[in-house]
JSON list of C-alpha atoms in Angstrom, two decimals:
[
{"chain": "A", "resi": 1, "resn": "MET", "atom": "CA", "xyz": [-9.17, -6.98, -24.43]},
{"chain": "A", "resi": 2, "resn": "GLU", "atom": "CA", "xyz": [-9.14, -3.19, -24.70]},
{"chain": "A", "resi": 3, "resn": "GLN", "atom": "CA", "xyz": [-10.54, -2.79, -21.21]},
{"chain": "A", "resi": 4, "resn": "LEU", "atom": "CA", "xyz": [-7.90, -5.19, -19.86]},
{"chain": "A", "resi": 5, "resn": "LEU", "atom": "CA", "xyz": [-5.16, -3.06, -21.39]},
{"chain": "A", "resi": 6, "resn": "GLU", "atom": "CA", "xyz": [-6.73, 0.07, -19.91]},
{"chain": "A", "resi": 7, "resn": "ASN", "atom": "CA", "xyz": [-6.79, -1.46, -16.44]},
{"chain": "A", "resi": 8, "resn": "TYR", "atom": "CA", "xyz": [-3.47, -3.29, -16.48]},
{"chain": "A", "resi": 9, "resn": "GLY", "atom": "CA", "xyz": [-1.53, -1.44, -19.19]},
{"chain": "A", "resi": 10, "resn": "ALA", "atom": "CA", "xyz": [0.67, 0.43, -16.72]},
{"chain": "A", "resi": 11, "resn": "VAL", "atom": "CA", "xyz": [1.43, -2.78, -14.83]},
{"chain": "A", "resi": 12, "resn": "LEU", "atom": "CA", "xyz": [2.29, -4.64, -18.03]},
{"chain": "A", "resi": 13, "resn": "ILE", "atom": "CA", "xyz": [4.69, -1.85, -18.96]},
{"chain": "A", "resi": 14, "resn": "ALA", "atom": "CA", "xyz": [6.17, -1.44, -15.47]},
{"chain": "A", "resi": 15, "resn": "ILE", "atom": "CA", "xyz": [7.11, -5.12, -15.00]},
{"chain": "A", "resi": 16, "resn": "PRO", "atom": "CA", "xyz": [9.60, -5.38, -17.90]},
{"chain": "A", "resi": 17, "resn": "VAL", "atom": "CA", "xyz": [10.91, -1.86, -17.32]},
{"chain": "A", "resi": 18, "resn": "GLY", "atom": "CA", "xyz": [11.49, -2.62, -13.63]},
{"chain": "A", "resi": 19, "resn": "ALA", "atom": "CA", "xyz": [13.14, -5.95, -14.41]},
{"chain": "A", "resi": 20, "resn": "PHE", "atom": "CA", "xyz": [15.39, -4.25, -16.99]},
{"chain": "A", "resi": 21, "resn": "LEU", "atom": "CA", "xyz": [16.43, -1.55, -14.50]},
{"chain": "A", "resi": 22, "resn": "VAL", "atom": "CA", "xyz": [17.23, -4.07, -11.76]},
{"chain": "A", "resi": 23, "resn": "LEU", "atom": "CA", "xyz": [19.20, -6.36, -14.10]},
{"chain": "A", "resi": 24, "resn": "ASN", "atom": "CA", "xyz": [20.96, -3.36, -15.61]},
{"chain": "A", "resi": 25, "resn": "ALA", "atom": "CA", "xyz": [22.01, -2.13, -12.15]},
{"chain": "A", "resi": 26, "resn": "LEU", "atom": "CA", "xyz": [23.36, -5.57, -11.23]},
{"chain": "A", "resi": 27, "resn": "VAL", "atom": "CA", "xyz": [25.35, -5.94, -14.46]},
{"chain": "A", "resi": 28, "resn": "VAL", "atom": "CA", "xyz": [26.78, -2.41, -14.32]},
{"chain": "A", "resi": 29, "resn": "THR", "atom": "CA", "xyz": [27.76, -2.92, -10.68]},
{"chain": "A", "resi": 30, "resn": "GLN", "atom": "CA", "xyz": [29.60, -6.14, -11.53]},
{"chain": "A", "resi": 31, "resn": "LEU", "atom": "CA", "xyz": [31.43, -4.43, -14.39]},
{"chain": "A", "resi": 32, "resn": "LEU", "atom": "CA", "xyz": [32.42, -1.23, -12.60]},
{"chain": "A", "resi": 33, "resn": "ALA", "atom": "CA", "xyz": [32.90, -2.28, -8.96]},
{"chain": "A", "resi": 34, "resn": "PRO", "atom": "CA", "xyz": [36.48, -2.58, -7.70]},
{"chain": "A", "resi": 35, "resn": "LYS", "atom": "CA", "xyz": [37.35, -6.18, -6.92]},
{"chain": "A", "resi": 36, "resn": "ARG", "atom": "CA", "xyz": [40.67, -5.95, -5.10]},
{"chain": "A", "resi": 37, "resn": "ARG", "atom": "CA", "xyz": [40.58, -7.60, -1.69]},
{"chain": "A", "resi": 38, "resn": "THR", "atom": "CA", "xyz": [42.45, -5.84, 1.10]},
{"chain": "A", "resi": 39, "resn": "LYS", "atom": "CA", "xyz": [42.82, -6.54, 4.79]},
{"chain": "A", "resi": 40, "resn": "LEU", "atom": "CA", "xyz": [40.96, -3.35, 5.64]},
{"chain": "A", "resi": 41, "resn": "LYS", "atom": "CA", "xyz": [38.08, -4.27, 3.33]},
{"chain": "A", "resi": 42, "resn": "GLY", "atom": "CA", "xyz": [37.69, -7.67, 4.98]},
{"chain": "A", "resi": 43, "resn": "GLN", "atom": "CA", "xyz": [37.64, -6.23, 8.50]},
{"chain": "A", "resi": 44, "resn": "VAL", "atom": "CA", "xyz": [34.40, -6.16, 10.45]},
{"chain": "A", "resi": 45, "resn": "TYR", "atom": "CA", "xyz": [32.88, -2.70, 10.76]},
{"chain": "A", "resi": 46, "resn": "GLU", "atom": "CA", "xyz": [31.52, -1.70, 14.17]},
{"chain": "A", "resi": 47, "resn": "CYS", "atom": "CA", "xyz": [30.33, 1.90, 14.15]},
{"chain": "A", "resi": 48, "resn": "GLY", "atom": "CA", "xyz": [33.68, 3.31, 13.08]},
{"chain": "A", "resi": 49, "resn": "MET", "atom": "CA", "xyz": [35.62, 1.67, 15.92]},
{"chain": "A", "resi": 50, "resn": "LEU", "atom": "CA", "xyz": [38.15, -1.11, 15.70]},
{"chain": "A", "resi": 51, "resn": "PRO", "atom": "CA", "xyz": [36.53, -4.46, 16.49]},
{"chain": "A", "resi": 52, "resn": "ILE", "atom": "CA", "xyz": [37.38, -6.07, 19.81]},
{"chain": "A", "resi": 53, "resn": "GLY", "atom": "CA", "xyz": [37.31, -9.83, 20.22]},
{"chain": "A", "resi": 54, "resn": "ARG", "atom": "CA", "xyz": [35.71, -12.26, 17.79]},
{"chain": "A", "resi": 55, "resn": "ASN", "atom": "CA", "xyz": [33.83, -11.00, 14.79]},
{"chain": "A", "resi": 56, "resn": "TRP", "atom": "CA", "xyz": [31.13, -13.66, 15.07]},
{"chain": "A", "resi": 57, "resn": "ALA", "atom": "CA", "xyz": [28.45, -13.66, 17.73]},
{"chain": "A", "resi": 58, "resn": "GLN", "atom": "CA", "xyz": [25.48, -15.94, 18.18]},
{"chain": "A", "resi": 59, "resn": "VAL", "atom": "CA", "xyz": [22.13, -14.16, 18.43]},
{"chain": "A", "resi": 60, "resn": "HIS", "atom": "CA", "xyz": [19.17, -15.82, 20.09]},
{"chain": "A", "resi": 61, "resn": "VAL", "atom": "CA", "xyz": [16.45, -16.79, 17.61]},
{"chain": "A", "resi": 62, "resn": "ARG", "atom": "CA", "xyz": [13.84, -15.08, 19.77]},
{"chain": "A", "resi": 63, "resn": "TYR", "atom": "CA", "xyz": [15.15, -11.67, 18.66]},
{"chain": "A", "resi": 64, "resn": "TYR", "atom": "CA", "xyz": [14.40, -12.56, 15.04]},
{"chain": "A", "resi": 65, "resn": "VAL", "atom": "CA", "xyz": [10.92, -13.90, 15.86]},
{"chain": "A", "resi": 66, "resn": "PHE", "atom": "CA", "xyz": [10.16, -10.75, 17.81]},
{"chain": "A", "resi": 67, "resn": "ALA", "atom": "CA", "xyz": [11.28, -8.59, 14.87]},
{"chain": "A", "resi": 68, "resn": "ILE", "atom": "CA", "xyz": [9.24, -10.62, 12.38]},
{"chain": "A", "resi": 69, "resn": "LEU", "atom": "CA", "xyz": [6.13, -10.35, 14.56]},
{"chain": "A", "resi": 70, "resn": "PHE", "atom": "CA", "xyz": [6.63, -6.60, 14.79]},
{"chain": "A", "resi": 71, "resn": "LEU", "atom": "CA", "xyz": [6.95, -6.32, 11.02]},
{"chain": "A", "resi": 72, "resn": "VAL", "atom": "CA", "xyz": [3.86, -8.44, 10.36]},
{"chain": "A", "resi": 73, "resn": "PHE", "atom": "CA", "xyz": [1.65, -6.37, 12.64]},
{"chain": "A", "resi": 74, "resn": "ASP", "atom": "CA", "xyz": [3.22, -3.10, 11.51]},
{"chain": "A", "resi": 75, "resn": "VAL", "atom": "CA", "xyz": [2.65, -3.85, 7.82]},
{"chain": "A", "resi": 76, "resn": "GLU", "atom": "CA", "xyz": [-0.92, -4.99, 8.47]},
{"chain": "A", "resi": 77, "resn": "ILE", "atom": "CA", "xyz": [-1.72, -1.72, 10.22]},
{"chain": "A", "resi": 78, "resn": "ILE", "atom": "CA", "xyz": [-0.19, 0.26, 7.34]},
{"chain": "A", "resi": 79, "resn": "PHE", "atom": "CA", "xyz": [-2.65, -1.41, 4.95]},
{"chain": "A", "resi": 80, "resn": "LEU", "atom": "CA", "xyz": [-5.56, -1.29, 7.38]},
{"chain": "A", "resi": 81, "resn": "PHE", "atom": "CA", "xyz": [-6.15, 2.47, 7.37]},
{"chain": "A", "resi": 82, "resn": "PRO", "atom": "CA", "xyz": [-6.21, 3.14, 3.61]},
{"chain": "A", "resi": 83, "resn": "TRP", "atom": "CA", "xyz": [-8.36, 0.05, 3.12]},
{"chain": "A", "resi": 84, "resn": "ALA", "atom": "CA", "xyz": [-10.88, 1.23, 5.72]},
{"chain": "A", "resi": 85, "resn": "VAL", "atom": "CA", "xyz": [-10.98, 4.79, 4.38]},
{"chain": "A", "resi": 86, "resn": "SER", "atom": "CA", "xyz": [-11.64, 3.60, 0.82]},
{"chain": "A", "resi": 87, "resn": "PHE", "atom": "CA", "xyz": [-14.99, 2.11, 1.92]},
{"chain": "A", "resi": 88, "resn": "LEU", "atom": "CA", "xyz": [-16.34, 5.18, 3.76]},
{"chain": "A", "resi": 89, "resn": "GLY", "atom": "CA", "xyz": [-18.75, 6.42, 1.08]},
{"chain": "A", "resi": 90, "resn": "LEU", "atom": "CA", "xyz": [-20.16, 3.06, -0.05]},
{"chain": "A", "resi": 91, "resn": "SER", "atom": "CA", "xyz": [-23.64, 1.69, 0.49]},
{"chain": "A", "resi": 92, "resn": "ASP", "atom": "CA", "xyz": [-24.76, 0.45, 3.89]},
{"chain": "A", "resi": 93, "resn": "THR", "atom": "CA", "xyz": [-24.82, -3.22, 2.85]},
{"chain": "A", "resi": 94, "resn": "LEU", "atom": "CA", "xyz": [-21.30, -3.17, 1.47]},
{"chain": "A", "resi": 95, "resn": "GLY", "atom": "CA", "xyz": [-20.13, -1.01, 4.36]},
{"chain": "A", "resi": 96, "resn": "GLN", "atom": "CA", "xyz": [-21.42, -3.58, 6.87]},
{"chain": "A", "resi": 97, "resn": "PHE", "atom": "CA", "xyz": [-19.80, -6.40, 4.93]},
{"chain": "A", "resi": 98, "resn": "VAL", "atom": "CA", "xyz": [-16.48, -4.54, 4.95]},
{"chain": "A", "resi": 99, "resn": "LEU", "atom": "CA", "xyz": [-16.85, -3.81, 8.66]},
{"chain": "A", "resi": 100, "resn": "TRP", "atom": "CA", "xyz": [-17.36, -7.50, 9.50]},
{"chain": "A", "resi": 101, "resn": "GLU", "atom": "CA", "xyz": [-14.49, -8.49, 7.21]},
{"chain": "A", "resi": 102, "resn": "MET", "atom": "CA", "xyz": [-12.26, -6.08, 9.15]},
{"chain": "A", "resi": 103, "resn": "VAL", "atom": "CA", "xyz": [-13.49, -7.48, 12.47]},
{"chain": "A", "resi": 104, "resn": "LEU", "atom": "CA", "xyz": [-12.63, -10.99, 11.23]},
{"chain": "A", "resi": 105, "resn": "PHE", "atom": "CA", "xyz": [-9.21, -9.82, 10.05]},
{"chain": "A", "resi": 106, "resn": "ILE", "atom": "CA", "xyz": [-8.40, -8.12, 13.36]},
{"chain": "A", "resi": 107, "resn": "GLY", "atom": "CA", "xyz": [-9.69, -11.20, 15.19]},
{"chain": "A", "resi": 108, "resn": "ILE", "atom": "CA", "xyz": [-7.28, -13.43, 13.27]},
{"chain": "A", "resi": 109, "resn": "LEU", "atom": "CA", "xyz": [-4.43, -11.06, 14.08]},
{"chain": "A", "resi": 110, "resn": "ALA", "atom": "CA", "xyz": [-5.47, -11.05, 17.75]},
{"chain": "A", "resi": 111, "resn": "LEU", "atom": "CA", "xyz": [-5.49, -14.86, 17.79]},
{"chain": "A", "resi": 112, "resn": "ALA", "atom": "CA", "xyz": [-2.00, -14.92, 16.27]},
{"chain": "A", "resi": 113, "resn": "LEU", "atom": "CA", "xyz": [-0.76, -12.41, 18.83]},
{"chain": "A", "resi": 114, "resn": "GLY", "atom": "CA", "xyz": [-2.35, -14.40, 21.66]},
{"chain": "A", "resi": 115, "resn": "TYR", "atom": "CA", "xyz": [-0.73, -17.59, 20.38]},
{"chain": "A", "resi": 116, "resn": "ALA", "atom": "CA", "xyz": [2.68, -15.91, 20.20]},
{"chain": "A", "resi": 117, "resn": "TRP", "atom": "CA", "xyz": [2.21, -14.51, 23.69]},
{"chain": "A", "resi": 118, "resn": "ARG", "atom": "CA", "xyz": [1.16, -17.90, 25.11]},
{"chain": "A", "resi": 119, "resn": "LYS", "atom": "CA", "xyz": [4.17, -19.59, 23.52]},
{"chain": "A", "resi": 120, "resn": "GLY", "atom": "CA", "xyz": [6.45, -17.03, 25.20]},
{"chain": "A", "resi": 121, "resn": "VAL", "atom": "CA", "xyz": [7.72, -15.50, 21.98]},
{"chain": "A", "resi": 122, "resn": "LEU", "atom": "CA", "xyz": [7.17, -11.98, 23.27]},
{"chain": "A", "resi": 123, "resn": "GLU", "atom": "CA", "xyz": [9.26, -12.55, 26.41]},
{"chain": "A", "resi": 124, "resn": "TRP", "atom": "CA", "xyz": [12.65, -10.93, 26.01]},
{"chain": "A", "resi": 125, "resn": "PRO", "atom": "CA", "xyz": [15.43, -13.37, 26.98]},
{"chain": "A", "resi": 126, "resn": "LYS", "atom": "CA", "xyz": [17.28, -12.49, 30.17]},
{"chain": "A", "resi": 127, "resn": "ARG", "atom": "CA", "xyz": [20.66, -13.45, 28.74]},
{"chain": "A", "resi": 128, "resn": "ILE", "atom": "CA", "xyz": [22.13, -15.22, 25.76]},
{"chain": "A", "resi": 129, "resn": "PRO", "atom": "CA", "xyz": [23.78, -18.52, 26.66]},
{"chain": "A", "resi": 130, "resn": "ALA", "atom": "CA", "xyz": [27.50, -18.54, 25.86]},
{"chain": "A", "resi": 131, "resn": "ASN", "atom": "CA", "xyz": [29.05, -21.34, 23.84]}
]
């Protein structure tokens, strides 16, 4: 039990402290935030300029899929480098195991990217159809 507290003590303290801070920020915001509605507050904001036309526009779903794919691969690469560096000084057997695990991981990502490419997700739409 003592070893568990040594390993996870900081996490067990950080979870309630973090939850308290988040809940505290939400409650204080609700208590202190101004709640008067005005016409200017309800107006759509477009880079400091007055909006022209409707304030609602339909966006093609492909833009969102493209963004999600970018985020998935971007986040995976962020975790890839520190993970690979942490295994540099280990034994040969474990180092080979880690190498083949990484090859498998990158292979799965390559298959996912190939699938998305084949389905046409990575093709940018020429135009958005108007309603």
